[in-house]
Coordinates of C-alpha atoms and ligand atoms in Angstrom, one line a residue:
X1 CA 78.3 130.0 145.7
X2 CA 80.8 132.2 143.8
X3 CA 80.2 135.9 143.4
X4 CA 76.4 135.7 143.4
X5 CA 76.2 133.3 140.5
X6 CA 73.9 130.3 140.9
X7 CA 76.8 127.9 140.0
X8 CA 80.6 128.1 139.9
X9 CA 80.4 125.9 136.8
X10 CA 77.7 125.1 134.3
X11 CA 78.5 122.5 131.7
X12 CA 76.3 122.3 128.6
X13 CA 76.0 118.8 127.4
X14 CA 76.4 115.5 129.3
X15 CA 78.5 113.5 126.8
X16 CA 81.9 112.1 127.8
X17 CA 83.3 115.6 127.7
X18 CA 80.6 117.3 129.6
X19 CA 79.7 114.7 132.3
X20 CA 83.4 114.1 133.1
X21 CA 84.0 117.9 133.3
X22 CA 81.0 118.2 135.7
X23 CA 82.1 115.4 137.9
X24 CA 85.7 116.6 138.2
X25 CA 84.5 120.2 138.9
X26 CA 82.3 118.9 141.7
X27 CA 85.1 116.8 143.0
X28 CA 87.2 119.9 143.2
X29 CA 84.6 121.6 145.4
X30 CA 82.9 123.7 142.8
X31 CA 79.2 124.1 142.8
X32 CA 78.3 122.5 139.4
X33 CA 75.3 121.9 137.1
X34 CA 75.1 120.2 133.8
X35 CA 72.4 120.9 131.2
X36 CA 71.4 118.0 129.0
X37 CA 68.5 117.9 126.6
X38 CA 68.4 114.1 126.1
X39 CA 66.3 112.0 128.4
X40 CA 69.4 110.2 129.6
X41 CA 73.0 111.2 130.4
X42 CA 76.1 110.1 128.5
X43 CA 75.7 111.9 125.2
X44 CA 76.3 110.4 121.8
X45 CA 78.9 108.0 123.2
X46 CA 76.7 106.1 125.7
X47 CA 73.3 106.5 124.0
X48 CA 73.9 106.1 120.2
X49 CA 77.7 105.9 119.7
X50 CA 80.6 104.0 121.3
X51 CA 78.6 101.8 123.6
X52 CA 75.7 100.5 121.5
X53 CA 78.0 100.1 118.5
X54 CA 80.4 98.0 120.6
X55 CA 77.5 96.0 122.0
X56 CA 76.4 95.1 118.4
X57 CA 80.1 94.5 117.3
X58 CA 80.7 92.1 120.2
X59 CA 77.5 90.1 119.8
X60 CA 77.8 89.9 116.0
X61 CA 81.5 88.8 116.4
X62 CA 80.2 85.7 118.3
X63 CA 77.6 85.0 115.6
X64 CA 80.2 85.3 112.8
X65 CA 82.7 83.1 114.6
X66 CA 80.0 80.4 114.9
X67 CA 78.8 81.0 111.3
X68 CA 82.1 81.3 109.4
X69 CA 83.7 78.2 110.8
X70 CA 86.1 79.9 113.2
X71 CA 84.6 78.0 116.2
X72 CA 84.4 74.7 114.3
X73 CA 88.2 75.1 113.6
X74 CA 88.7 74.9 117.4
X75 CA 86.4 71.9 117.8
X76 CA 83.2 73.7 118.7
X77 CA 80.6 72.8 116.1
X78 CA 77.5 75.0 116.2
X79 CA 74.9 76.2 113.8
X80 CA 74.0 79.7 114.9
X81 CA 70.5 81.0 114.9
X82 CA 70.1 84.8 115.0
X83 CA 67.8 86.2 117.6
X84 CA 68.1 89.9 116.5
X85 CA 65.6 91.0 119.1
X86 CA 67.7 89.5 121.9
X87 CA 70.8 91.1 120.4
X88 CA 69.2 94.5 120.4
X89 CA 67.9 93.8 123.9
X90 CA 71.4 93.3 125.3
X91 CA 72.5 96.5 123.4
X92 CA 69.7 98.5 125.0
X93 CA 70.5 97.0 128.4
X94 CA 74.1 98.1 128.2
X95 CA 73.1 101.6 127.3
X96 CA 70.5 101.7 130.1
X97 CA 73.0 100.5 132.7
X98 CA 75.7 102.9 131.7
X99 CA 73.6 106.0 131.3
X100 CA 72.0 105.2 134.6
X101 CA 75.5 104.9 136.0
X102 CA 76.2 108.5 135.1
X103 CA 73.0 109.6 136.8
X104 CA 74.2 107.8 139.9
X105 CA 77.6 109.5 139.7
X106 CA 76.0 112.9 139.3
X107 CA 74.0 112.3 142.5
X108 CA 77.1 111.0 144.3
X109 CA 79.1 114.0 143.4
X110 CA 76.2 116.5 143.8
X111 CA 76.1 117.6 140.2
X112 CA 72.7 119.1 139.4
X113 CA 71.3 117.9 136.2
X114 CA 69.3 120.7 134.5
X115 CA 67.0 118.9 132.0
X116 CA 66.4 120.7 128.8
X117 CA 68.1 122.6 125.9
X118 CA 70.4 125.3 126.9
X119 CA 70.8 128.6 125.1
X120 CA 73.0 131.6 126.1
X121 CA 71.4 134.8 127.2
X122 CA 74.8 136.3 127.9
X123 CA 78.3 135.0 128.7
X124 CA 77.3 134.0 132.3
X125 CA 73.6 133.4 131.9
X126 CA 71.9 130.5 130.2
X127 CA 68.3 129.5 129.7
X128 CA 67.7 125.8 130.2
X129 CA 64.1 124.9 129.3
X130 CA 62.0 127.4 131.3
X131 CA 64.7 128.1 133.8
X132 CA 67.4 130.8 133.6
X133 CA 70.6 130.1 135.6
X134 CA 73.9 132.0 136.0
X135 CA 77.4 130.6 136.3
X136 CA 80.8 132.0 136.8
X137 CA 82.2 129.5 134.3
X138 CA 80.4 127.9 131.4
X139 CA 81.8 124.9 129.6
X140 CA 80.3 124.2 126.1
X141 CA 80.4 120.4 125.5
X142 CA 77.5 120.0 123.1
X143 CA 79.2 117.4 120.9
X144 CA 78.4 116.6 117.3
X145 CA 75.8 115.1 115.1
X146 CA 75.7 113.3 111.7
X147 CA 76.9 115.3 108.6
X148 CA 74.0 115.1 106.1
X149 CA 74.7 114.2 102.5
X150 CA 73.2 117.0 100.3
X151 CA 70.1 115.7 98.5
X152 CA 69.9 112.5 100.5
X153 CA 67.1 112.3 103.1
X154 CA 67.7 110.1 106.1
X155 CA 64.3 108.4 106.8
X156 CA 65.7 105.9 109.4
X157 CA 63.9 103.2 107.5
X158 CA 65.7 102.6 104.2
X159 CA 68.3 105.5 104.4
X160 CA 69.8 105.5 107.9
X161 CA 72.5 107.3 109.9
X162 CA 74.5 105.5 112.5
X163 CA 71.7 105.7 115.0
X164 CA 69.3 104.0 112.6
X165 CA 71.9 101.5 111.6
X166 CA 72.2 100.4 115.2
X167 CA 68.5 99.6 115.4
X168 CA 67.6 97.8 112.2
X169 CA 64.7 95.4 112.9
X170 CA 65.9 92.9 110.3
X171 CA 69.1 92.1 108.5
X172 CA 69.2 93.9 105.2
X173 CA 69.8 91.9 102.0
X174 CA 72.1 94.6 100.6
X175 CA 73.4 97.4 102.7
X176 CA 75.3 100.2 101.0
X177 CA 77.6 102.2 103.3
X178 CA 78.4 105.7 102.1
X179 CA 81.8 106.5 103.6
X180 CA 84.7 104.1 104.4
X181 CA 85.5 105.8 107.7
X182 CA 85.2 104.4 111.2
X183 CA 81.4 104.3 111.4
X184 CA 81.0 102.8 108.0
X185 CA 83.5 100.0 108.7
X186 CA 82.2 99.2 112.2
X187 CA 78.5 99.2 111.4
X188 CA 79.1 97.7 108.0
X189 CA 81.0 94.8 109.7
X190 CA 78.0 94.3 112.1
X191 CA 75.5 93.7 109.4
X192 CA 77.9 91.8 107.1
X193 CA 78.5 89.4 110.0
X194 CA 74.8 89.0 110.5
X195 CA 74.3 88.0 106.8
X196 CA 73.9 91.2 104.7
X197 CA 75.8 91.8 101.5
X198 CA 77.7 95.0 102.2
X199 CA 79.1 97.5 99.7
X200 CA 81.2 100.4 100.9
X201 CA 81.4 103.5 98.7
X202 CA 84.3 105.7 99.6
X203 CA 85.1 109.1 98.0
X204 CA 88.8 108.8 98.5
X205 CA 91.2 106.2 96.9
X206 CA 91.5 104.4 100.2
X207 CA 89.5 103.7 103.3
X208 CA 90.2 105.1 106.8
X209 CA 91.6 108.6 106.2
X210 CA 94.0 109.8 108.8
X211 CA 95.4 106.2 109.5
X212 CA 98.9 105.0 108.4
X213 CA 99.0 104.3 104.7
X214 CA 100.1 100.7 105.0
X215 CA 97.5 100.1 107.7
X216 CA 94.8 101.5 105.4
X217 CA 95.8 99.2 102.5
X218 CA 96.1 96.1 104.7
X219 CA 92.7 96.7 106.4
X220 CA 91.1 97.1 103.1
X221 CA 92.4 93.7 102.0
X222 CA 91.2 92.1 105.2
X223 CA 87.7 93.6 104.9
X224 CA 87.5 92.4 101.3
X225 CA 88.5 88.9 102.4
X226 CA 85.7 89.1 104.9
X227 CA 83.2 89.8 102.1
X228 CA 82.7 93.6 102.2
X229 CA 82.9 95.0 98.7
X230 CA 84.5 98.4 98.1
X231 CA 84.0 101.1 95.5
X232 CA 86.9 103.4 96.2
X233 CA 87.3 106.8 94.5
X234 CA 83.6 106.9 94.1
X235 CA 81.0 109.4 95.3
X236 CA 77.3 109.0 95.8
X237 CA 75.4 111.8 94.1
X238 CA 71.9 110.8 94.8
X239 CA 69.7 108.2 96.6
X240 CA 66.1 107.6 95.4
X241 CA 63.8 105.6 97.6
X242 CA 60.8 103.8 96.1
X243 CA 58.9 101.4 98.4
X244 CA 61.4 99.2 100.2
X245 CA 64.3 99.8 97.8
X246 CA 66.8 102.6 97.3
X247 CA 68.6 103.3 94.0
X248 CA 71.9 105.1 94.5
X249 CA 73.7 107.0 91.8
X250 CA 77.4 106.6 91.9
X251 CA 80.0 108.7 90.1
X252 CA 83.8 108.3 89.9
X253 CA 85.3 111.0 92.2
X254 CA 87.5 112.2 89.5
X255 CA 84.7 112.4 86.9
X256 CA 83.4 109.9 84.4
X257 CA 80.2 107.9 83.7
X258 CA 77.8 107.4 86.5
X259 CA 76.2 104.1 87.5
X260 CA 73.3 103.0 89.7
X261 CA 73.2 100.5 92.5
X262 CA 70.2 99.0 94.3
X263 CA 70.0 98.5 98.1
X264 CA 67.5 97.9 100.7
X265 CA 69.5 99.8 103.3
X266 CA 71.8 102.8 102.9
X267 CA 74.0 104.0 105.7
X268 CA 75.1 107.6 105.5
X269 CA 78.4 107.8 107.4
X270 CA 80.4 110.6 105.9
X271 CA 81.5 112.3 109.1
X272 CA 80.0 114.4 112.0
X273 CA 79.6 118.1 112.5
X274 CA 79.7 120.2 115.7
X275 CA 76.5 121.0 117.5
X276 CA 76.0 124.7 118.0
X277 CA 72.6 125.3 116.5
X278 CA 70.2 126.9 119.0
X279 CA 72.9 127.7 121.5
X280 CA 72.7 131.5 120.7
X281 CA 76.5 131.7 120.8
X282 CA 76.3 135.3 119.6
X283 CA 74.6 136.3 122.9
X284 CA 77.8 135.1 124.7
X285 CA 79.9 137.0 122.2
X286 CA 81.1 133.8 120.5
X287 CA 81.2 132.6 116.9
X288 CA 82.2 129.4 115.2
X289 CA 85.1 128.9 112.7
X290 CA 84.6 127.9 109.0
X291 CA 84.2 124.3 110.1
X292 CA 81.4 125.1 112.6
X293 CA 83.8 124.5 115.6
X294 CA 84.3 126.7 118.6
X295 CA 88.0 127.7 118.7
X296 CA 89.8 127.4 122.0
X297 CA 93.3 128.0 123.3
X298 CA 95.7 125.5 124.9
X299 CA 93.7 125.7 128.2
X300 CA 90.2 125.2 126.6
X301 CA 89.3 128.9 126.9
X302 CA 87.2 130.4 124.2
X303 CA 87.7 134.0 123.3
X304 CA 85.2 135.1 126.0
X305 CA 86.3 135.2 129.6
X306 CA 84.6 132.5 131.7
X307 CA 83.4 130.5 128.7
X308 CA 85.3 127.3 127.9
X309 CA 84.7 124.5 125.3
X310 CA 85.7 120.8 124.9
X311 CA 85.0 117.6 123.0
X312 CA 83.6 117.2 119.5
X313 CA 82.5 120.8 119.4
X314 CA 86.1 122.0 119.3
X315 CA 88.9 121.2 116.7
X316 CA 90.6 117.8 116.9
X317 CA 89.6 114.2 116.6
X318 CA 86.0 113.4 117.5
X319 CA 86.7 110.7 120.1
X320 CA 85.2 110.0 123.4
X321 CA 88.5 109.5 125.3
X322 CA 89.8 112.8 123.9
X323 CA 86.6 114.5 125.1
X324 CA 86.9 112.9 128.6
X325 CA 90.5 113.9 129.1
X326 CA 89.6 117.5 128.0
X327 CA 86.7 117.3 130.5
X328 CA 89.1 116.6 133.4
X329 CA 91.6 119.2 132.2
X330 CA 89.1 122.0 131.8
X331 CA 87.6 121.5 135.2
X332 CA 91.1 121.5 136.7
X333 CA 91.9 124.7 134.9
X334 CA 88.7 126.3 136.1
X335 CA 89.7 125.3 139.7
X336 CA 93.0 127.0 139.2
X337 CA 95.0 123.9 138.7
X338 CA 97.0 122.9 135.6
X339 CA 94.9 120.7 133.4
X340 CA 96.8 119.4 130.3
X341 CA 95.9 117.1 127.4
X342 CA 98.7 115.9 125.1
X343 CA 96.9 116.1 121.8
X344 CA 99.9 114.6 120.0
X345 CA 99.1 111.2 121.7
X346 CA 95.4 110.5 121.3
X347 CA 95.0 106.8 120.3
X348 CA 92.5 105.9 117.5
X349 CA 90.9 102.5 117.5
X350 CA 88.5 100.9 115.0
X351 CA 86.7 98.1 116.7
X352 CA 86.3 95.7 113.8
X353 CA 87.8 92.2 113.5
X354 CA 90.7 92.5 113.8
X355 CA 90.9 95.8 115.5
X356 CA 92.8 98.6 113.9
X357 CA 94.7 101.0 116.2
X358 CA 97.3 103.7 116.1
X359 CA 98.9 106.5 118.1
X360 CA 101.2 109.3 117.2
X361 CA 102.4 109.9 113.6
X362 CA 101.7 107.9 110.5
X363 CA 104.8 106.7 108.6
X364 CA 104.0 109.3 105.9
X365 CA 103.7 112.2 108.4
X366 CA 106.9 111.1 110.3
X367 CA 108.9 111.0 107.1
X368 CA 107.8 114.5 106.3
X369 CA 109.5 115.6 109.6
X370 CA 112.8 113.7 109.1
X371 CA 114.5 110.4 108.7
X372 CA 112.8 107.4 110.4
X373 CA 113.4 103.8 111.1
X374 CA 110.5 101.4 110.9
X375 CA 110.1 98.0 112.6
X376 CA 107.3 95.6 111.6
X377 CA 106.1 92.3 113.0
X378 CA 103.3 90.2 111.6
X379 CA 100.6 88.8 113.9
X380 CA 101.1 85.5 112.1
X381 CA 104.4 85.2 113.9
X382 CA 103.0 86.0 117.3
X383 CA 102.5 82.8 119.2
X384 CA 99.2 83.8 120.9
X385 CA 97.6 85.2 117.8
X386 CA 98.7 82.1 115.9
X387 CA 97.3 79.7 118.5
X388 CA 94.0 81.7 118.6
X389 CA 93.7 81.4 114.8
X390 CA 94.1 85.2 114.4
X391 CA 96.7 85.5 111.7
X392 CA 95.7 88.8 110.1
X393 CA 97.5 92.0 110.8
X394 CA 100.8 93.4 112.0
X395 CA 102.4 95.9 114.4
X396 CA 104.5 98.7 113.2
X397 CA 106.8 100.9 115.3
X398 CA 108.1 104.2 113.7
X399 CA 111.1 105.7 115.4
X400 CA 113.3 108.8 114.8
X401 CA 116.4 107.5 112.9
X402 CA 118.7 109.7 115.0
X403 CA 117.3 109.6 118.5
X404 CA 115.4 106.3 118.3
X405 CA 112.4 108.0 120.0
X406 CA 109.2 106.4 119.1
X407 CA 107.0 108.6 116.9
X408 CA 104.1 106.3 116.0
X409 CA 102.8 102.8 116.7
X410 CA 100.1 101.2 114.5
X411 CA 98.6 97.8 114.8
X412 CA 96.1 95.5 113.2
X413 CA 95.4 92.8 115.7
X414 CA 92.4 91.1 117.3
X415 CA 93.0 93.1 120.5
X416 CA 94.8 96.1 118.9
X417 CA 92.6 98.5 120.9
X418 CA 94.0 97.1 124.2
X419 CA 97.6 96.8 122.8
X420 CA 97.8 100.4 121.8
X421 CA 97.5 101.6 125.4
X422 CA 101.1 100.4 126.2
X423 CA 102.4 102.2 123.1
X424 CA 100.6 105.4 124.1
X425 CA 102.0 105.2 127.6
X426 CA 105.5 104.5 126.4
X427 CA 105.4 107.4 124.1
X428 CA 104.0 109.7 126.8
X429 CA 107.2 108.9 128.7
X430 CA 109.3 109.6 125.6
X431 CA 110.3 106.0 125.1
X432 CA 112.8 104.9 122.4
X433 CA 112.2 101.7 120.4
X434 CA 115.0 100.2 122.6
X435 CA 113.0 101.0 125.8
X436 CA 110.1 99.0 124.4
X437 CA 112.3 96.2 123.0
X438 CA 114.0 95.7 126.4
X439 CA 110.7 95.8 128.4
X440 CA 109.7 92.3 129.5
X441 CA 106.3 91.4 128.0
X442 CA 104.3 88.5 129.4
X443 CA 104.2 85.3 127.2
X444 CA 102.1 84.3 125.4
X445 CA 100.4 87.7 124.7
X446 CA 99.5 89.6 121.6
X447 CA 101.5 92.5 123.1
X448 CA 104.7 90.7 122.5
X449 CA 104.2 91.7 118.9
X450 CA 104.8 95.3 120.0
X451 CA 108.0 94.3 121.6
X452 CA 109.1 92.4 118.5
X453 CA 108.2 95.3 116.2
X454 CA 110.3 97.6 118.4
X455 CA 113.1 95.0 118.2
X456 CA 112.7 95.1 114.4
X457 CA 113.4 98.8 114.4
X458 CA 117.1 97.8 114.8
X459 CA 116.7 94.7 112.6
X460 CA 116.7 92.2 115.6
X461 CA 113.3 90.6 116.1
X462 CA 113.6 87.0 117.3
X463 CA 110.5 85.3 115.8
X464 CA 110.8 86.2 112.1
Ligands
FAD1 P1 78.5 114.2 122.8 O1 78.8 112.8 123.3 O2 77.9 114.4 121.4 O3 77.5 114.8 123.9 C1 77.0 116.1 123.8 C2 75.7 116.2 124.5 O4 75.3 117.5 124.5 C3 74.6 115.4 123.9 O5 74.0 114.5 124.8 C4 73.5 116.4 123.5 O6 72.2 116.0 123.6 C5 73.9 117.6 124.4 N1 73.5 118.9 123.9 C6 73.8 119.4 122.7 N2 73.4 120.7 122.6 C7 72.8 120.9 123.8 C8 72.1 122.1 124.3 N3 72.0 123.2 123.6 N4 71.6 122.0 125.5 C9 71.7 120.8 126.3 N5 72.3 119.7 125.8 C10 72.8 119.8 124.6 N6 84.4 107.6 120.0 C11 85.4 106.8 120.6 O7 86.3 107.3 121.2 N7 85.3 105.4 120.5 C12 84.3 104.8 119.9 O8 84.2 103.6 119.9 C13 83.3 105.6 119.3 N8 82.2 105.0 118.6 C14 81.3 105.8 118.1 C15 80.2 105.2 117.4 C16 79.2 106.0 116.8 C17 78.1 105.3 116.1 C18 79.3 107.4 116.9 C19 78.2 108.2 116.3 C20 80.3 108.0 117.5 C21 81.3 107.2 118.1 N9 82.4 107.8 118.8 C22 83.4 107.0 119.3 C23 82.6 109.3 118.9 C24 82.1 109.7 120.3 O9 80.8 109.3 120.5 C25 82.2 111.2 120.4 O10 83.5 111.6 120.1 C26 81.9 111.7 121.9 O11 80.6 111.3 122.2 C27 82.0 113.2 122.0 O12 81.8 113.6 123.3 P2 81.2 115.0 123.6 O13 81.0 115.1 125.1 O14 82.0 116.1 123.0 O15 79.8 115.1 122.9
NAD2 P1 84.9 109.6 109.1 O1 85.4 111.0 109.0 O2 85.7 108.6 109.9 O3 84.7 108.9 107.7 C1 83.9 109.5 106.7 C2 84.3 108.9 105.3 O4 83.3 109.3 104.4 C3 85.7 109.5 104.9 O5 86.5 108.4 104.5 C4 85.3 110.4 103.7 O6 86.3 110.4 102.7 C5 84.0 109.7 103.2 N1 83.1 110.5 102.4 C6 82.8 111.8 102.6 N2 81.8 112.2 101.7 C7 81.6 111.2 100.9 C8 80.7 110.9 99.8 N3 79.9 111.9 99.4 N4 80.7 109.7 99.2 C9 81.5 108.7 99.7 N5 82.4 108.9 100.8 C10 82.4 110.1 101.4 O7 83.4 109.7 109.7 P2 82.4 108.7 110.3 O8 82.8 107.3 110.0 O9 81.0 109.2 109.9 O10 82.6 108.9 111.8 C11 82.4 110.2 112.4 C12 83.2 110.4 113.7 O11 82.8 109.6 114.7 C13 84.7 110.2 113.4 O12 85.3 111.4 113.7 C14 85.1 109.2 114.3 O13 86.3 109.6 115.0 C15 84.0 109.0 115.3 N6 83.8 107.6 115.6 C16 84.9 107.0 116.2 C17 84.8 105.6 116.4 C18 85.9 104.9 117.1 O14 86.7 105.6 117.7 N7 86.0 103.6 117.1 C19 83.7 104.9 116.0 C20 82.7 105.6 115.3 C21 82.8 106.9 115.1

């Protein structure tokens, strides 16, 4: 025990940031506790985020493939029948197994789980439920929750957030998704595949803010082809619920006449905000920035000695893998090692069909920094994608025109989320497009499209 504190490290929040930080701290020989107010460990990601959404995406993808003729095209004729209870059952089972797995890892690594809500008493003292504990180091990993839309009440019946949208007891007739970001497109896809008419209302002129411009446009086309309707440049100014129906009021974002739209399910997915309510940050001498986030330095230190912060509660993309890597790094820094996260290379993946993935700079951002060369390769010309009847999408490699160093890689491909790992690793090692082009890729794989896009940077792809 360090300097008469109860713990060397107390982590607040057991999401992918917090539980990973706690396990790594314990692995490094530090006496560690983790406070979590949920009944199960794993945070947003395992309980109501990444994992349950992927369980529904995976299952609904099978249903869609059977229903939309994709399986028949390959000689497998089936008429699917939806057993939504069973689909939800396998989602709950995945969550149960994975959250239970973290509990096992806590026991294995001797991390103490303090059950209850944590609030600071001072910079080294925290009240968790009825218990007060002290720690030499405290890591805030409290994550984020849904950003509410002013004037729109989430009743988890007709008007739902992502948590409610994962659990709908029946397929809606018409689901309106407010926000064409990652959650809206993933969960909108789930219910579209299972038979709902889905309309996505997005404030901006294009879906998926933050993604490469060409990728945003092409994805929009693909989702439209799949049957999702879009109202871009439009904001929702009100939702009125009467009985089992909602009436939305929509207005052009740049002004003009409003219109109304009926729905039997409305998903509010306009972003997430950091969780700091009830933490009594002021007692630790901390405050949040104008976006409600806790500011940190390069090493994840807040402005108060011994208090650190990671994950969705700090600036940066709200992604589980970013939180996890920060969890490892913060624990290593606390232990006196050098924990580093390269925030320039955090991949983003949207787990729709096809998947949409990217790492590094968009073409627009790269061009702002200097001259670039861009190589593109369509999935239609990739032998594996073509054989698998997955013609949609492309890979795009953006390289510095002078040094050839790869600045960004984007792909729309059925397994884009898996493909982007090699691009991230290559970029982590400072690869040029030539390095990727001259790396042998197994055939036939979707990843060959990355090699060909890299070859296209110098105008020499083989298969187009
Ligand atoms: P969280 O996972 O939010 O965990 C924080 C934990 O802290 C929570 O369990 C909370 O109960 C606890 N807590 C908060 N305050 C206190 C307190 N005062 N005392 C005690 N405990 C407290 N990201 C991806 O990378 N890939 C995906 O596919 C993906 N899919 C998503 C799908 C959905 C529907 C949603 C909502 C999110 C998704 N995300 C995804 C985002 C991802 O879930 C978050 O980025 C990630 O969970 C952040 O991790 P975290 O540890 O910072 O916080
Ligand atoms: P988001 O920021 O991805 O998208 C929100 C969208 O809503 C934006 O396009 C925004 O322009 C739009 N919007 C905002 N106000 C609006 C309004 N009044 N009317 C219409 N549109 C409006 O947020 P999200 O989809 O809610 O996701 C939240 C977070 O969760 C994201 O940061 C994301 O990284 C994370 N997440 C990640 C994954 C993944 O990695 N696959 C999956 C789900 C969620």
